[in-house]
């Protein structure tokens, strides 16, 4: 068994009249996150953490914003693709822990649904998923309600352990 750790971060601007997706869940709000995809910064942070733990480059290298196939793409679809790569390479997700930083809306009522959505995609149980909700105490762009950011860490376990022990 070989343990791998990954770290991810993402931030997106909030704009009026756009759906707000976080953790794959549609959250009722008058603003949403702008991005080439659906702007789900929580999933983007998780994807970057997973890619980092696998020794891969970041999400922008794999799902380029100049590629028309990624235009308006749901982030859950990107997570499913990366989840498939984990499976192919013999990695299993042991745990993820995350922080969402948003001044508005109140996100705590949606944490349970986000855990459900992420857990089913990564095939882990809800007690192995952490989602903490913070504000930025009114400071900077996040504090002014102009953006939402997220951090994520992941722990992977590679079946068969080190490469030299594979096969
Ligand atoms: Mg992003």
PDB file of C-alpha atoms and ligand atoms in Angstrom:
ATOM      1  CA  UNK A   1       0.000   0.000   0.000  1.00  0.00           C
ATOM      2  CA  UNK A   2       1.261   3.441  -0.893  1.00  0.00           C
ATOM      3  CA  UNK A   3      -0.333   6.604   0.509  1.00  0.00           C
ATOM      4  CA  UNK A   4      -0.448   9.727  -1.661  1.00  0.00           C
ATOM      5  CA  UNK A   5      -1.578  13.200  -0.568  1.00  0.00           C
ATOM      6  CA  UNK A   6      -2.886  16.000  -2.815  1.00  0.00           C
ATOM      7  CA  UNK A   7      -3.729  19.684  -2.342  1.00  0.00           C
ATOM      8  CA  UNK A   8      -6.031  21.824  -4.489  1.00  0.00           C
ATOM      9  CA  UNK A   9      -7.310  25.396  -4.551  1.00  0.00           C
ATOM     10  CA  UNK A  10      -9.696  27.312  -6.801  1.00  0.00           C
ATOM     11  CA  UNK A  11     -11.556  30.614  -6.952  1.00  0.00           C
ATOM     12  CA  UNK A  12     -14.277  31.854  -9.326  1.00  0.00           C
ATOM     13  CA  UNK A  13     -16.071  35.162  -9.708  1.00  0.00           C
ATOM     14  CA  UNK A  14     -19.745  35.440  -8.800  1.00  0.00           C
ATOM     15  CA  UNK A  15     -22.018  37.121 -11.326  1.00  0.00           C
ATOM     16  CA  UNK A  16     -25.763  37.823 -11.431  1.00  0.00           C
ATOM     17  CA  UNK A  17     -28.227  35.463 -13.092  1.00  0.00           C
ATOM     18  CA  UNK A  18     -26.074  32.388 -13.368  1.00  0.00           C
ATOM     19  CA  UNK A  19     -26.759  29.028 -11.664  1.00  0.00           C
ATOM     20  CA  UNK A  20     -24.595  28.385  -8.606  1.00  0.00           C
ATOM     21  CA  UNK A  21     -23.059  24.900  -8.471  1.00  0.00           C
ATOM     22  CA  UNK A  22     -20.911  23.740  -5.563  1.00  0.00           C
ATOM     23  CA  UNK A  23     -19.946  20.136  -4.966  1.00  0.00           C
ATOM     24  CA  UNK A  24     -22.188  19.204  -7.899  1.00  0.00           C
ATOM     25  CA  UNK A  25     -25.274  20.628  -6.172  1.00  0.00           C
ATOM     26  CA  UNK A  26     -27.434  23.427  -7.583  1.00  0.00           C
ATOM     27  CA  UNK A  27     -27.775  26.041  -4.833  1.00  0.00           C
ATOM     28  CA  UNK A  28     -30.557  28.627  -4.983  1.00  0.00           C
ATOM     29  CA  UNK A  29     -28.963  32.098  -5.189  1.00  0.00           C
ATOM     30  CA  UNK A  30     -29.250  35.177  -7.416  1.00  0.00           C
ATOM     31  CA  UNK A  31     -25.602  34.839  -8.469  1.00  0.00           C
ATOM     32  CA  UNK A  32     -23.492  31.988  -9.832  1.00  0.00           C
ATOM     33  CA  UNK A  33     -19.833  31.248 -10.503  1.00  0.00           C
ATOM     34  CA  UNK A  34     -18.487  32.261 -13.883  1.00  0.00           C
ATOM     35  CA  UNK A  35     -16.118  29.914 -15.666  1.00  0.00           C
ATOM     36  CA  UNK A  36     -15.606  28.023 -18.869  1.00  0.00           C
ATOM     37  CA  UNK A  37     -17.316  25.060 -17.203  1.00  0.00           C
ATOM     38  CA  UNK A  38     -20.082  25.505 -14.620  1.00  0.00           C
ATOM     39  CA  UNK A  39     -17.574  27.222 -12.277  1.00  0.00           C
ATOM     40  CA  UNK A  40     -17.895  24.705  -9.439  1.00  0.00           C
ATOM     41  CA  UNK A  41     -14.772  25.763  -7.513  1.00  0.00           C
ATOM     42  CA  UNK A  42     -15.199  23.037  -4.866  1.00  0.00           C
ATOM     43  CA  UNK A  43     -15.045  20.271  -7.473  1.00  0.00           C
ATOM     44  CA  UNK A  44     -12.181  22.043  -9.274  1.00  0.00           C
ATOM     45  CA  UNK A  45     -10.170  22.169  -6.024  1.00  0.00           C
ATOM     46  CA  UNK A  46     -10.900  18.465  -5.398  1.00  0.00           C
ATOM     47  CA  UNK A  47      -9.919  17.550  -8.973  1.00  0.00           C
ATOM     48  CA  UNK A  48      -6.629  19.453  -8.614  1.00  0.00           C
ATOM     49  CA  UNK A  49      -5.934  17.664  -5.320  1.00  0.00           C
ATOM     50  CA  UNK A  50      -6.633  14.279  -6.961  1.00  0.00           C
ATOM     51  CA  UNK A  51      -4.430  15.130  -9.958  1.00  0.00           C
ATOM     52  CA  UNK A  52      -1.635  16.324  -7.668  1.00  0.00           C
ATOM     53  CA  UNK A  53      -1.763  13.131  -5.630  1.00  0.00           C
ATOM     54  CA  UNK A  54      -1.449  11.155  -8.882  1.00  0.00           C
ATOM     55  CA  UNK A  55       1.565  13.245  -9.894  1.00  0.00           C
ATOM     56  CA  UNK A  56      -0.383  14.886 -12.737  1.00  0.00           C
ATOM     57  CA  UNK A  57      -0.499  18.498 -13.904  1.00  0.00           C
ATOM     58  CA  UNK A  58      -3.447  20.745 -12.933  1.00  0.00           C
ATOM     59  CA  UNK A  59      -7.039  20.720 -14.182  1.00  0.00           C
ATOM     60  CA  UNK A  60      -6.377  23.479 -16.755  1.00  0.00           C
ATOM     61  CA  UNK A  61      -3.751  21.281 -18.442  1.00  0.00           C
ATOM     62  CA  UNK A  62      -6.154  18.379 -18.803  1.00  0.00           C
ATOM     63  CA  UNK A  63      -9.433  20.238 -19.392  1.00  0.00           C
ATOM     64  CA  UNK A  64      -8.323  23.345 -21.269  1.00  0.00           C
ATOM     65  CA  UNK A  65     -10.612  26.387 -21.398  1.00  0.00           C
ATOM     66  CA  UNK A  66      -9.655  26.808 -25.058  1.00  0.00           C
ATOM     67  CA  UNK A  67     -11.141  23.387 -25.841  1.00  0.00           C
ATOM     68  CA  UNK A  68     -14.769  23.843 -27.016  1.00  0.00           C
ATOM     69  CA  UNK A  69     -15.630  20.429 -25.518  1.00  0.00           C
ATOM     70  CA  UNK A  70     -15.185  21.981 -22.077  1.00  0.00           C
ATOM     71  CA  UNK A  71     -17.492  24.937 -22.788  1.00  0.00           C
ATOM     72  CA  UNK A  72     -20.336  24.808 -20.276  1.00  0.00           C
ATOM     73  CA  UNK A  73     -19.175  21.356 -19.159  1.00  0.00           C
ATOM     74  CA  UNK A  74     -20.502  20.174 -15.828  1.00  0.00           C
ATOM     75  CA  UNK A  75     -17.705  19.824 -13.270  1.00  0.00           C
ATOM     76  CA  UNK A  76     -19.254  16.560 -12.074  1.00  0.00           C
ATOM     77  CA  UNK A  77     -18.407  15.156 -15.517  1.00  0.00           C
ATOM     78  CA  UNK A  78     -14.764  16.249 -15.094  1.00  0.00           C
ATOM     79  CA  UNK A  79     -14.714  14.624 -11.642  1.00  0.00           C
ATOM     80  CA  UNK A  80     -16.088  11.400 -13.157  1.00  0.00           C
ATOM     81  CA  UNK A  81     -13.334  11.400 -15.812  1.00  0.00           C
ATOM     82  CA  UNK A  82     -10.608  11.876 -13.167  1.00  0.00           C
ATOM     83  CA  UNK A  83     -12.261   9.262 -10.960  1.00  0.00           C
ATOM     84  CA  UNK A  84     -11.923   6.850 -13.918  1.00  0.00           C
ATOM     85  CA  UNK A  85      -8.189   7.643 -14.182  1.00  0.00           C
ATOM     86  CA  UNK A  86      -7.780   6.824 -10.479  1.00  0.00           C
ATOM     87  CA  UNK A  87      -9.493   3.501 -10.998  1.00  0.00           C
ATOM     88  CA  UNK A  88      -7.369   2.671 -14.075  1.00  0.00           C
ATOM     89  CA  UNK A  89      -4.163   3.347 -12.151  1.00  0.00           C
ATOM     90  CA  UNK A  90      -5.172   1.373  -9.094  1.00  0.00           C
ATOM     91  CA  UNK A  91      -5.777   4.337  -6.808  1.00  0.00           C
ATOM     92  CA  UNK A  92      -8.536   4.415  -4.251  1.00  0.00           C
ATOM     93  CA  UNK A  93      -9.672   7.598  -2.495  1.00  0.00           C
ATOM     94  CA  UNK A  94      -9.358   7.155   1.276  1.00  0.00           C
ATOM     95  CA  UNK A  95     -10.425  10.610   2.406  1.00  0.00           C
ATOM     96  CA  UNK A  96     -11.039  14.149   1.231  1.00  0.00           C
ATOM     97  CA  UNK A  97     -11.196  17.290   3.315  1.00  0.00           C
ATOM     98  CA  UNK A  98     -12.269  20.671   1.997  1.00  0.00           C
ATOM     99  CA  UNK A  99     -12.991  24.289   2.918  1.00  0.00           C
ATOM    100  CA  UNK A 100     -15.389  26.559   1.014  1.00  0.00           C
ATOM    101  CA  UNK A 101     -14.931  30.290   1.570  1.00  0.00           C
ATOM    102  CA  UNK A 102     -18.055  32.274   0.703  1.00  0.00           C
ATOM    103  CA  UNK A 103     -19.647  35.360   2.208  1.00  0.00           C
ATOM    104  CA  UNK A 104     -23.034  34.456   0.713  1.00  0.00           C
ATOM    105  CA  UNK A 105     -25.229  32.441   0.402  1.00  0.00           C
ATOM    106  CA  UNK A 106     -25.433  30.404   3.597  1.00  0.00           C
ATOM    107  CA  UNK A 107     -24.036  27.022   2.534  1.00  0.00           C
ATOM    108  CA  UNK A 108     -24.348  24.893   5.670  1.00  0.00           C
ATOM    109  CA  UNK A 109     -27.840  23.635   4.691  1.00  0.00           C
ATOM    110  CA  UNK A 110     -26.314  22.094   1.524  1.00  0.00           C
ATOM    111  CA  UNK A 111     -23.299  20.335   3.059  1.00  0.00           C
ATOM    112  CA  UNK A 112     -25.157  17.045   3.441  1.00  0.00           C
ATOM    113  CA  UNK A 113     -26.255  17.029  -0.234  1.00  0.00           C
ATOM    114  CA  UNK A 114     -22.712  17.958  -1.340  1.00  0.00           C
ATOM    115  CA  UNK A 115     -21.292  15.033   0.659  1.00  0.00           C
ATOM    116  CA  UNK A 116     -23.801  12.709  -0.980  1.00  0.00           C
ATOM    117  CA  UNK A 117     -22.906  13.975  -4.448  1.00  0.00           C
ATOM    118  CA  UNK A 118     -19.129  13.756  -3.924  1.00  0.00           C
ATOM    119  CA  UNK A 119     -19.252  10.465  -2.010  1.00  0.00           C
ATOM    120  CA  UNK A 120     -21.194   8.675  -4.744  1.00  0.00           C
ATOM    121  CA  UNK A 121     -18.752   9.900  -7.421  1.00  0.00           C
ATOM    122  CA  UNK A 122     -15.582   9.061  -5.486  1.00  0.00           C
ATOM    123  CA  UNK A 123     -17.001   5.882  -3.963  1.00  0.00           C
ATOM    124  CA  UNK A 124     -16.307   6.908  -0.375  1.00  0.00           C
ATOM    125  CA  UNK A 125     -18.633   7.266   2.580  1.00  0.00           C
ATOM    126  CA  UNK A 126     -19.707  10.597   4.020  1.00  0.00           C
ATOM    127  CA  UNK A 127     -17.576  10.210   7.144  1.00  0.00           C
ATOM    128  CA  UNK A 128     -14.525  10.239   4.874  1.00  0.00           C
ATOM    129  CA  UNK A 129     -15.543  13.627   3.414  1.00  0.00           C
ATOM    130  CA  UNK A 130     -14.992  16.929   5.201  1.00  0.00           C
ATOM    131  CA  UNK A 131     -16.684  20.132   3.998  1.00  0.00           C
ATOM    132  CA  UNK A 132     -16.167  23.212   6.143  1.00  0.00           C
ATOM    133  CA  UNK A 133     -17.946  26.469   5.420  1.00  0.00           C
ATOM    134  CA  UNK A 134     -16.166  29.728   6.202  1.00  0.00           C
ATOM    135  CA  UNK A 135     -16.725  33.381   5.385  1.00  0.00           C
ATOM    136  CA  UNK A 136     -13.852  35.758   4.680  1.00  0.00           C
ATOM    137  CA  UNK A 137     -15.020  38.079   7.495  1.00  0.00           C
ATOM    138  CA  UNK A 138     -15.901  40.754   4.948  1.00  0.00           C
ATOM    139  CA  UNK A 139     -12.331  40.999   3.701  1.00  0.00           C
ATOM    140  CA  UNK A 140     -11.170  41.211   0.096  1.00  0.00           C
ATOM    141  CA  UNK A 141     -13.100  40.098  -3.002  1.00  0.00           C
ATOM    142  CA  UNK A 142     -14.588  37.034  -1.285  1.00  0.00           C
ATOM    143  CA  UNK A 143     -15.691  39.176   1.642  1.00  0.00           C
ATOM    144  CA  UNK A 144     -17.386  41.625  -0.760  1.00  0.00           C
ATOM    145  CA  UNK A 145     -19.344  38.714  -2.237  1.00  0.00           C
ATOM    146  CA  UNK A 146     -17.539  38.930  -5.584  1.00  0.00           C
ATOM    147  CA  UNK A 147     -16.083  35.418  -5.534  1.00  0.00           C
ATOM    148  CA  UNK A 148     -16.164  32.007  -3.872  1.00  0.00           C
ATOM    149  CA  UNK A 149     -13.008  29.975  -3.231  1.00  0.00           C
ATOM    150  CA  UNK A 150     -12.317  26.415  -2.107  1.00  0.00           C
ATOM    151  CA  UNK A 151      -9.408  24.367  -0.775  1.00  0.00           C
ATOM    152  CA  UNK A 152      -9.189  20.589  -0.849  1.00  0.00           C
ATOM    153  CA  UNK A 153      -6.861  17.883   0.379  1.00  0.00           C
ATOM    154  CA  UNK A 154      -7.114  14.235  -0.589  1.00  0.00           C
ATOM    155  CA  UNK A 155      -5.520  11.004   0.582  1.00  0.00           C
ATOM    156  CA  UNK A 156      -5.180   8.213  -1.963  1.00  0.00           C
ATOM    157  CA  UNK A 157      -4.157   4.633  -1.422  1.00  0.00           C
ATOM    158  CA  UNK A 158      -2.487   2.789  -4.262  1.00  0.00           C
ATOM    159  CA  UNK A 159      -3.262  -0.885  -4.450  1.00  0.00           C
ATOM    160  CA  UNK A 160      -0.126  -2.943  -4.822  1.00  0.00           C
ATOM    161  CA  UNK A 161       1.930  -0.181  -3.230  1.00  0.00           C
ATOM    162  CA  UNK A 162       5.058   1.216  -4.799  1.00  0.00           C
ATOM    163  CA  UNK A 163       5.661   0.881  -8.540  1.00  0.00           C
ATOM    164  CA  UNK A 164       8.551  -1.500  -7.996  1.00  0.00           C
ATOM    165  CA  UNK A 165       6.124  -3.878  -6.257  1.00  0.00           C
ATOM    166  CA  UNK A 166       3.490  -3.670  -8.998  1.00  0.00           C
ATOM    167  CA  UNK A 167       2.939  -6.901 -10.926  1.00  0.00           C
TER     168      UNK A 167
HETATM  169 MG1  LIG B   1     -11.903  26.537 -11.688  1.00  0.00          MG
END
